[in-house]
Short mmCIF file of C-alpha atoms in Angstrom, two decimals:
data_model
loop_
_atom_site.label_atom_id
_atom_site.label_comp_id
_atom_site.label_asym_id
_atom_site.label_seq_id
_atom_site.Cartn_x
_atom_site.Cartn_y
_atom_site.Cartn_z
CA MET A 1 -4.93 -24.15 -13.75
CA ASP A 2 -3.53 -20.77 -14.83
CA ASP A 3 0.27 -20.92 -14.55
CA SER A 4 0.26 -17.45 -13.01
CA SER A 5 -1.94 -18.48 -10.08
CA ILE A 6 -0.87 -18.34 -6.45
CA GLY A 7 -1.20 -22.11 -6.21
CA VAL A 8 1.28 -22.73 -9.02
CA ARG A 9 3.75 -20.32 -7.44
CA ILE A 10 3.41 -21.98 -4.03
CA ARG A 11 4.07 -25.37 -5.57
CA ARG A 12 7.06 -24.02 -7.50
CA PHE A 13 8.60 -22.30 -4.47
CA ARG A 14 7.91 -25.34 -2.28
CA GLY A 15 9.60 -27.64 -4.80
CA LYS A 16 10.93 -30.84 -3.27
CA ALA A 17 12.18 -29.16 -0.12
CA LEU A 18 8.82 -29.24 1.67
CA THR A 19 5.71 -31.36 1.57
CA GLN A 20 2.36 -29.61 1.72
CA ARG A 21 2.02 -30.56 5.37
CA GLN A 22 5.52 -29.37 6.24
CA LEU A 23 4.81 -26.04 4.58
CA ALA A 24 1.50 -25.74 6.42
CA ASP A 25 3.16 -26.54 9.75
CA GLN A 26 5.99 -24.06 9.22
CA ALA A 27 3.58 -21.34 8.11
CA GLY A 28 1.05 -22.02 10.85
CA VAL A 29 -1.85 -22.52 8.42
CA SER A 30 -4.01 -25.54 7.67
CA VAL A 31 -2.75 -28.15 5.23
CA ASP A 32 -6.22 -27.98 3.67
CA LEU A 33 -5.55 -24.35 2.70
CA VAL A 34 -2.22 -25.25 1.07
CA ARG A 35 -3.81 -28.17 -0.76
CA LYS A 36 -6.75 -26.13 -2.06
CA LEU A 37 -4.51 -23.31 -3.22
CA GLU A 38 -2.19 -25.65 -5.08
CA GLN A 39 -5.07 -27.59 -6.64
CA GLY A 40 -6.97 -24.47 -7.65
CA GLY A 41 -9.82 -25.06 -5.21
CA ARG A 42 -9.07 -21.61 -3.83
CA GLN A 43 -7.54 -18.74 -5.76
CA THR A 44 -6.41 -16.71 -2.77
CA ALA A 45 -6.42 -16.51 1.01
CA SER A 46 -6.32 -13.85 3.69
CA ILE A 47 -3.42 -11.44 3.61
CA ALA A 48 -2.19 -12.79 6.93
CA SER A 49 -2.15 -16.38 5.63
CA LEU A 50 -0.34 -15.39 2.44
CA GLN A 51 2.28 -13.52 4.46
CA LYS A 52 2.81 -16.62 6.62
CA LEU A 53 3.21 -18.80 3.54
CA ALA A 54 5.64 -16.35 1.96
CA ARG A 55 7.73 -16.29 5.14
CA ALA A 56 7.80 -20.09 5.35
CA LEU A 57 8.84 -20.29 1.67
CA ASP A 58 11.47 -17.56 2.23
CA VAL A 59 10.13 -15.41 -0.60
CA ASP A 60 8.76 -11.91 -0.80
CA ILE A 61 4.98 -11.62 -0.65
CA ALA A 62 5.11 -9.75 -3.98
CA ASP A 63 6.67 -12.82 -5.63
CA LEU A 64 4.07 -15.13 -4.12
CA ILE A 65 1.04 -13.15 -5.30
CA GLY A 66 2.60 -12.03 -8.57
CA LYS A 67 2.62 -8.35 -7.77
CA ARG A 68 6.12 -7.42 -8.90
CA HIS A 69 5.87 -5.29 -12.05
CA GLY A 70 8.12 -3.70 -14.60
CA VAL A 71 7.05 -0.66 -16.57
CA PRO A 72 8.47 -1.02 -20.10
CA SER A 73 9.24 2.28 -21.77
CA GLY A 74 11.16 3.57 -24.76
CA ASN A 75 12.50 6.36 -22.55
CA PRO A 76 15.83 5.34 -20.96
CA GLY A 77 15.31 7.99 -18.28
CA ALA A 78 12.04 6.42 -17.11
CA GLY A 79 10.94 3.18 -15.45
CA ILE A 80 11.87 1.21 -12.37
CA VAL A 81 15.53 0.81 -13.32
CA ALA A 82 15.79 4.59 -13.72
CA ILE A 83 14.19 5.10 -10.30
CA ARG A 84 16.64 2.65 -8.75
CA ARG A 85 19.55 4.56 -10.30
CA ALA A 86 18.16 7.84 -8.97
CA LEU A 87 17.87 6.32 -5.49
CA THR A 88 21.47 5.08 -5.49
CA PRO A 89 23.63 7.89 -6.91
CA VAL A 90 27.42 7.76 -6.85
CA ASP A 91 27.97 11.40 -7.78
CA ASP A 92 29.79 12.06 -4.51
CA LEU A 93 32.24 9.23 -5.23
CA LEU A 94 32.92 10.73 -8.64
CA GLY A 95 33.20 14.26 -7.32
CA GLU A 96 30.35 15.30 -9.59
CA VAL A 97 27.55 16.64 -7.40
CA PRO A 98 25.24 18.09 -10.11
CA GLU A 99 24.28 21.40 -8.52
CA GLU A 100 23.40 22.75 -11.96
CA GLN A 101 20.27 20.62 -11.78
CA ALA A 102 19.02 22.46 -8.70
CA ILE A 103 15.67 24.22 -9.08
CA THR A 104 14.01 26.95 -7.03
CA LEU A 105 12.00 26.05 -3.95
CA ASP A 106 8.81 27.11 -5.73
CA GLU A 107 9.61 24.83 -8.67
CA ALA A 108 10.52 22.04 -6.27
CA SER A 109 7.21 22.46 -4.44
CA ARG A 110 5.26 22.26 -7.70
CA THR A 111 7.20 19.15 -8.74
CA VAL A 112 6.47 17.40 -5.44
CA ASP A 113 2.78 18.38 -5.47
CA TYR A 114 2.43 17.10 -9.05
CA ALA A 115 3.99 13.75 -8.10
CA TRP A 116 1.67 13.31 -5.11
CA GLY A 117 -1.33 14.31 -7.20
CA ALA A 118 -0.44 11.58 -9.70
CA TYR A 119 0.03 9.07 -6.88
CA TRP A 120 -3.37 9.65 -5.30
CA VAL A 121 -5.15 9.04 -8.63
CA GLY A 122 -3.16 5.85 -9.27
CA ARG A 123 -1.02 7.14 -12.15
CA TYR A 124 1.91 4.83 -11.41
CA GLU A 125 3.22 4.67 -14.97
CA LEU A 126 3.28 8.46 -15.16
CA LEU A 127 5.18 8.53 -11.90
CA THR A 128 7.91 6.26 -13.27
CA THR A 129 8.61 8.94 -15.87
CA ILE A 130 8.78 11.91 -13.50
CA LEU A 131 10.34 10.44 -10.35
CA PRO A 132 13.89 9.79 -11.66
CA SER A 133 14.49 13.38 -12.78
CA GLY A 134 12.51 14.74 -9.84
CA LEU A 135 14.70 12.93 -7.33
CA THR A 136 17.86 14.19 -9.00
CA GLN A 137 16.59 17.79 -9.09
CA LEU A 138 15.33 17.79 -5.50
CA ARG A 139 18.55 16.24 -4.22
CA ALA A 140 20.58 18.91 -6.05
CA THR A 141 18.28 21.60 -4.67
CA ALA A 142 18.79 20.39 -1.10
CA HIS A 143 22.56 20.17 -1.62
CA ALA A 144 22.71 23.73 -2.95
CA ALA A 145 20.46 25.20 -0.25
CA ARG A 146 21.93 27.68 2.19
CA ASN A 147 20.80 29.34 5.40
CA GLY A 148 17.02 29.55 5.70
CA ALA A 149 16.44 27.42 2.60
CA VAL A 150 18.11 24.31 4.05
CA ALA A 151 15.13 23.04 6.10
CA PRO A 152 12.40 23.61 3.47
CA ALA A 153 14.58 22.15 0.70
CA ASN A 154 15.16 18.98 2.72
CA GLU A 155 11.47 18.72 3.60
CA LEU A 156 10.61 18.84 -0.11
CA LEU A 157 13.28 16.22 -0.82
CA ALA A 158 11.78 14.07 1.94
CA ARG A 159 8.35 14.29 0.32
CA MET A 160 9.85 13.31 -3.06
CA TYR A 161 11.62 10.28 -1.61
CA TRP A 162 8.39 9.43 0.19
CA VAL A 163 6.17 9.42 -2.91
CA THR A 164 8.84 7.37 -4.66
CA GLY A 165 8.71 4.75 -1.92
CA CYS A 166 4.92 4.64 -1.98
CA THR A 167 4.89 4.22 -5.76
CA LEU A 168 7.43 1.41 -5.66
CA VAL A 169 5.31 -0.46 -3.11
CA HIS A 170 2.41 -0.54 -5.57
CA LEU A 171 4.74 -1.79 -8.28
CA GLY A 172 5.81 -4.65 -6.00
CA GLN A 173 9.35 -3.28 -5.57
CA THR A 174 9.56 -3.57 -1.79
CA ASP A 175 13.34 -3.36 -1.35
CA PRO A 176 13.95 -0.08 -3.23
CA ALA A 177 10.71 1.20 -1.70
CA PHE A 178 12.13 0.74 1.78
CA LEU A 179 15.39 2.40 0.73
CA ALA A 180 13.36 5.37 -0.52
CA ILE A 181 11.32 5.77 2.68
CA ARG A 182 14.42 5.59 4.87
CA GLN A 183 16.02 8.29 2.73
CA ALA A 184 12.82 10.29 3.15
CA LEU A 185 13.18 9.95 6.90
CA THR A 186 16.81 11.11 6.79
CA ALA A 187 15.88 14.17 4.71
CA ALA A 188 12.95 14.99 7.03
CA GLU A 189 15.32 14.92 10.01
CA ARG A 190 17.26 17.76 8.33
CA GLY A 191 14.05 19.75 8.17
CA SER A 192 12.22 21.48 11.00
CA ASP A 193 8.69 20.05 10.79
CA PRO A 194 7.94 17.44 13.50
CA LEU A 195 4.57 16.53 11.94
CA LEU A 196 6.20 15.69 8.60
CA LEU A 197 8.81 13.59 10.37
CA ALA A 198 6.19 11.70 12.38
CA THR A 199 4.00 11.08 9.33
CA ILE A 200 6.92 9.67 7.36
CA ARG A 201 7.61 7.34 10.29
CA GLY A 202 4.03 6.22 9.83
CA SER A 203 4.82 5.44 6.20
CA VAL A 204 7.79 3.37 7.36
CA ALA A 205 5.29 1.43 9.47
CA TRP A 206 3.08 0.96 6.39
CA GLN A 207 5.98 -0.47 4.41
CA LEU A 208 6.82 -2.84 7.27
CA LEU A 209 3.17 -3.92 7.13
CA VAL A 210 3.47 -4.65 3.41
CA GLN A 211 6.54 -6.77 4.14
CA GLY A 212 4.64 -8.81 6.73
CA ARG A 213 6.61 -7.36 9.66
CA TYR A 214 3.44 -6.70 11.62
CA ASP A 215 4.81 -6.37 15.14
CA GLU A 216 7.52 -3.94 14.05
CA SER A 217 4.95 -2.00 12.03
CA ARG A 218 2.65 -1.66 15.03
CA ARG A 219 5.48 -0.63 17.34
CA VAL A 220 6.91 1.96 14.92
CA ALA A 221 3.49 3.53 14.35
CA LEU A 222 2.48 3.59 18.00
CA ARG A 223 5.83 4.92 19.20
CA ALA A 224 5.55 7.78 16.70
CA ALA A 225 1.96 8.35 17.88
CA ALA A 226 3.02 8.41 21.53
CA GLU A 227 5.66 11.05 20.80
CA LEU A 228 3.06 13.11 18.94
CA GLU A 229 0.13 12.66 21.36
CA PRO A 230 -1.70 16.00 21.42
CA THR A 231 -2.31 17.93 24.62
CA GLY A 232 -4.40 21.02 25.05
CA ASP A 233 -5.52 22.89 21.96
CA ALA A 234 -3.80 20.89 19.24
CA THR A 235 -4.11 22.06 15.65
CA PRO A 236 -6.26 20.04 13.22
CA ALA A 237 -3.10 19.00 11.34
CA HIS A 238 -1.60 17.72 14.61
CA LEU A 239 -4.76 15.74 15.42
CA SER A 240 -4.90 14.35 11.91
CA SER A 241 -1.26 13.20 11.97
CA TYR A 242 -1.71 11.62 15.40
CA GLY A 243 -4.95 9.85 14.46
CA SER A 244 -3.40 8.48 11.28
CA LEU A 245 -0.53 6.94 13.26
CA VAL A 246 -2.93 5.30 15.72
CA LEU A 247 -4.92 3.92 12.80
CA GLN A 248 -1.73 2.56 11.23
CA GLY A 249 -1.02 0.75 14.47
CA ALA A 250 -4.55 -0.67 14.42
CA THR A 251 -4.09 -2.00 10.89
CA ALA A 252 -0.83 -3.70 11.86
CA ALA A 253 -2.44 -5.27 14.93
CA GLY A 254 -5.27 -6.53 12.73
CA ARG A 255 -2.88 -8.12 10.25
CA ALA A 256 -1.16 -9.83 13.18
CA GLN A 257 -4.61 -11.27 14.08
CA ASN A 258 -4.68 -9.33 17.34
CA VAL A 259 -8.25 -8.24 16.73
CA PRO A 260 -9.07 -6.91 20.25
CA GLU A 261 -6.08 -4.55 20.19
CA ALA A 262 -6.85 -3.52 16.62
CA LEU A 263 -10.46 -2.65 17.49
CA SER A 264 -9.35 -0.79 20.61
CA LEU A 265 -6.93 1.32 18.56
CA ILE A 266 -9.61 1.95 15.94
CA GLU A 267 -11.89 3.22 18.68
CA ALA A 268 -9.14 5.59 19.84
CA ALA A 269 -8.63 6.81 16.26
CA SER A 270 -12.39 7.21 15.87
CA GLU A 271 -12.48 9.56 18.85
CA VAL A 272 -9.81 11.73 17.20
CA ALA A 273 -11.78 11.69 13.93
CA LEU A 274 -14.91 12.71 15.82
CA ARG A 275 -12.98 15.58 17.38
CA LEU A 276 -11.92 16.73 13.91
CA GLY A 277 -15.44 16.34 12.58
CA SER A 278 -14.48 15.83 8.93
CA ASP A 279 -11.95 14.22 6.65
CA ARG A 280 -8.64 15.99 6.15
CA ARG A 281 -5.51 15.71 4.05
CA ASP A 282 -2.37 16.75 5.89
CA TYR A 283 1.18 15.84 4.91
CA GLU A 284 0.01 13.72 1.97
CA THR A 285 -2.03 11.61 4.38
CA TYR A 286 -5.78 11.33 4.68
CA PHE A 287 -7.49 10.99 8.05
CA GLY A 288 -11.00 11.35 9.33
CA PRO A 289 -14.26 9.38 9.59
CA SER A 290 -13.89 7.88 6.09
CA GLN A 291 -10.39 6.58 6.77
CA VAL A 292 -11.51 5.08 10.08
CA VAL A 293 -14.26 3.14 8.30
CA MET A 294 -11.88 2.03 5.55
CA GLN A 295 -9.33 0.65 8.03
CA THR A 296 -12.06 -0.98 10.12
CA VAL A 297 -13.09 -2.91 7.01
CA ASP A 298 -9.44 -3.78 6.34
CA VAL A 299 -8.93 -5.14 9.87
CA ASN A 300 -12.05 -7.29 9.64
CA VAL A 301 -11.27 -8.61 6.16
CA SER A 302 -7.67 -9.47 7.10
CA SER A 303 -8.94 -11.44 10.11
CA GLU A 304 -11.66 -13.11 7.97
CA ARG A 305 -14.50 -11.43 9.89
CA TYR A 306 -16.46 -10.78 6.72
CA ALA A 307 -19.88 -10.03 8.20
CA GLU A 308 -18.30 -7.47 10.51
CA ALA A 309 -16.44 -5.96 7.54
CA LEU A 310 -19.69 -5.44 5.63
CA ALA A 311 -21.36 -3.94 8.69
CA ALA A 312 -18.47 -1.51 9.03
CA ALA A 313 -18.61 -0.63 5.31
CA ASP A 314 -22.24 0.45 5.74
CA LYS A 315 -21.02 3.24 8.05
CA MET A 316 -18.98 4.97 5.34
CA PRO A 317 -19.99 8.66 5.26
CA ALA A 318 -22.14 9.76 2.34
CA THR A 319 -19.44 12.21 1.32
CA ILE A 320 -16.32 10.04 1.22
CA GLY A 321 -13.20 12.01 2.03
CA LEU A 322 -10.76 9.58 0.44
CA PRO A 323 -8.59 9.90 -2.68
CA GLN A 324 -9.42 7.79 -5.72
CA ALA A 325 -6.82 5.10 -5.04
CA SER A 326 -7.99 4.64 -1.44
CA ARG A 327 -11.66 4.56 -2.42
CA ALA A 328 -10.92 1.91 -5.02
CA ARG A 329 -8.95 -0.17 -2.53
CA HIS A 330 -11.80 0.07 -0.02
CA LEU A 331 -14.22 -1.20 -2.67
CA ALA A 332 -11.90 -4.12 -3.41
CA ASP A 333 -11.79 -5.02 0.30
CA THR A 334 -15.58 -4.86 0.39
CA ALA A 335 -15.69 -7.14 -2.66
CA VAL A 336 -13.64 -9.72 -0.74
CA ALA A 337 -16.21 -9.69 2.06
CA TRP A 338 -19.12 -10.01 -0.40
CA THR A 339 -17.36 -12.91 -2.14
CA ARG A 340 -16.63 -14.82 1.05
CA THR A 341 -20.23 -14.42 2.23
CA GLY A 342 -21.59 -15.80 -1.04
CA HIS A 343 -22.90 -12.52 -2.50
CA HIS A 344 -21.15 -12.87 -5.82
CA ARG A 345 -23.15 -10.33 -7.79
CA ARG A 346 -22.58 -7.65 -5.16
CA ALA A 347 -18.88 -8.52 -5.16
CA LEU A 348 -18.71 -7.97 -8.92
CA ASP A 349 -20.60 -4.68 -8.60
CA ALA A 350 -18.06 -3.52 -6.00
CA LEU A 351 -15.15 -4.48 -8.27
CA LEU A 352 -16.64 -2.72 -11.28
CA HIS A 353 -17.15 0.35 -9.11
CA ALA A 354 -13.52 0.09 -7.99
CA GLU A 355 -12.42 -0.04 -11.62
CA ARG A 356 -14.39 3.11 -12.42
CA VAL A 357 -13.10 4.96 -9.36
CA GLY A 358 -9.46 3.86 -9.56
CA GLY A 359 -9.21 3.98 -13.33
CA PRO A 360 -7.29 1.68 -15.69
CA ASP A 361 -3.85 2.75 -14.44
CA TRP A 362 -4.76 1.89 -10.85
CA ILE A 363 -6.36 -1.49 -11.42
CA LYS A 364 -3.59 -2.64 -13.76
CA TYR A 365 -1.21 -2.83 -10.81
CA GLN A 366 -3.56 -4.36 -8.23
CA SER A 367 -3.43 -8.08 -7.52
CA LEU A 368 -6.45 -8.25 -5.18
CA PRO A 369 -9.14 -7.64 -7.86
CA ARG A 370 -7.61 -10.36 -10.05
CA HIS A 371 -7.69 -12.88 -7.24
CA ILE A 372 -11.31 -12.04 -6.37
CA VAL A 373 -12.34 -12.38 -10.02
CA SER A 374 -10.68 -15.80 -10.18
CA GLU A 375 -12.82 -16.90 -7.24
CA LEU A 376 -15.98 -15.42 -8.74
CA LEU A 377 -15.44 -17.27 -12.02
CA GLU A 378 -15.89 -20.54 -10.15
CA ASN A 379 -19.52 -19.57 -9.45
CA ASP A 380 -20.48 -17.15 -12.19
CA ARG A 381 -19.38 -17.12 -15.83
CA ARG A 382 -21.86 -14.60 -17.16
CA THR A 383 -20.75 -12.08 -19.76
CA PRO A 384 -20.14 -9.06 -17.46
CA LEU A 385 -17.78 -11.05 -15.21
CA ARG A 386 -15.98 -12.65 -18.16
CA ALA A 387 -15.54 -9.26 -19.83
CA PHE A 388 -14.14 -7.81 -16.60
CA ALA A 389 -11.82 -10.81 -16.17
CA HIS A 390 -10.56 -10.27 -19.71
CA ARG A 391 -9.73 -6.63 -18.93
CA LEU A 392 -7.75 -7.75 -15.88
CA GLY A 393 -5.90 -10.45 -17.80
CA VAL A 394 -7.56 -13.28 -15.85
CA HIS A 395 -8.03 -16.40 -17.95
CA THR A 396 -11.64 -17.53 -18.28
#
């Protein structure tokens, strides 16, 4: 069995401290699942089960599924280490606040927009080269701001911290990612835009979800939604921000296997999307009919309701209002459902489509497609699948 498989990592983390049955009991999963994973009979499991196993093994989910990445570079000012340094400055302790690095608000806005544009097309390696200097410049800009520039400068800094946190999540760096999103929240509190603040709280909920803290994720998202609940003639941006928070709560409920609550929240979000009538992007967040379908599929896949996931996927609007990275992720979720219902060729087609949509930079940092391909290889070793597996670095 491939020494980079989930099963090998489970066995290594389990060591001699736990038997397979003890691990299964502590995680609340079947011993058959643990046995099949370790023996290679299964290459992956539901996200919820993997989170339970990670918690029982006292490891991060990124370590269990092999998602933690470095980004080697000849540029000492780029990469994950450089981002970490930018997130943890000690300039104030040295009395060296670098105000000379401050840029104008217009320049800061262009820098932030460029970073988010790169994020939504999955250009994570590019982001590791621009985030370190961007964080330093935006922090200096906020520090130097006076009078009416204070709020907008801090809102731009919040958005820069935010995209940094989102990028680090995809690189498997959950601890610095959470530091970044909390700093984003602090900066947003110095601004004057309640919708930005609420949306960043929704991103905090997303990071809690990634960490397997499902109940906290649901509560954070729904509390932010309750405080933002629209009354009267709310603006489209207000509706979009509110609907996105409700949908985030639904996703967390689904991951916690509380399917009735998740579906109820999805229905509530769907009503908001219907009121909007189309997909929107507000505050770096997408919401509308397409996003509702995408998260409905996610909820059903995470609770192993694969037939329901495929039925939901069929309702995706003809004109999909999702960014490339989200569209590719949706296709990967759909591929899981096709795989688990025995439609292996359709699963491969969905993965190949995801590769085309997300691009090589996106798929390089995604663990889900690799795990699906490992499962497919057990039933199909034809040339197209083997070629795809080779591109993903999956041993055939």
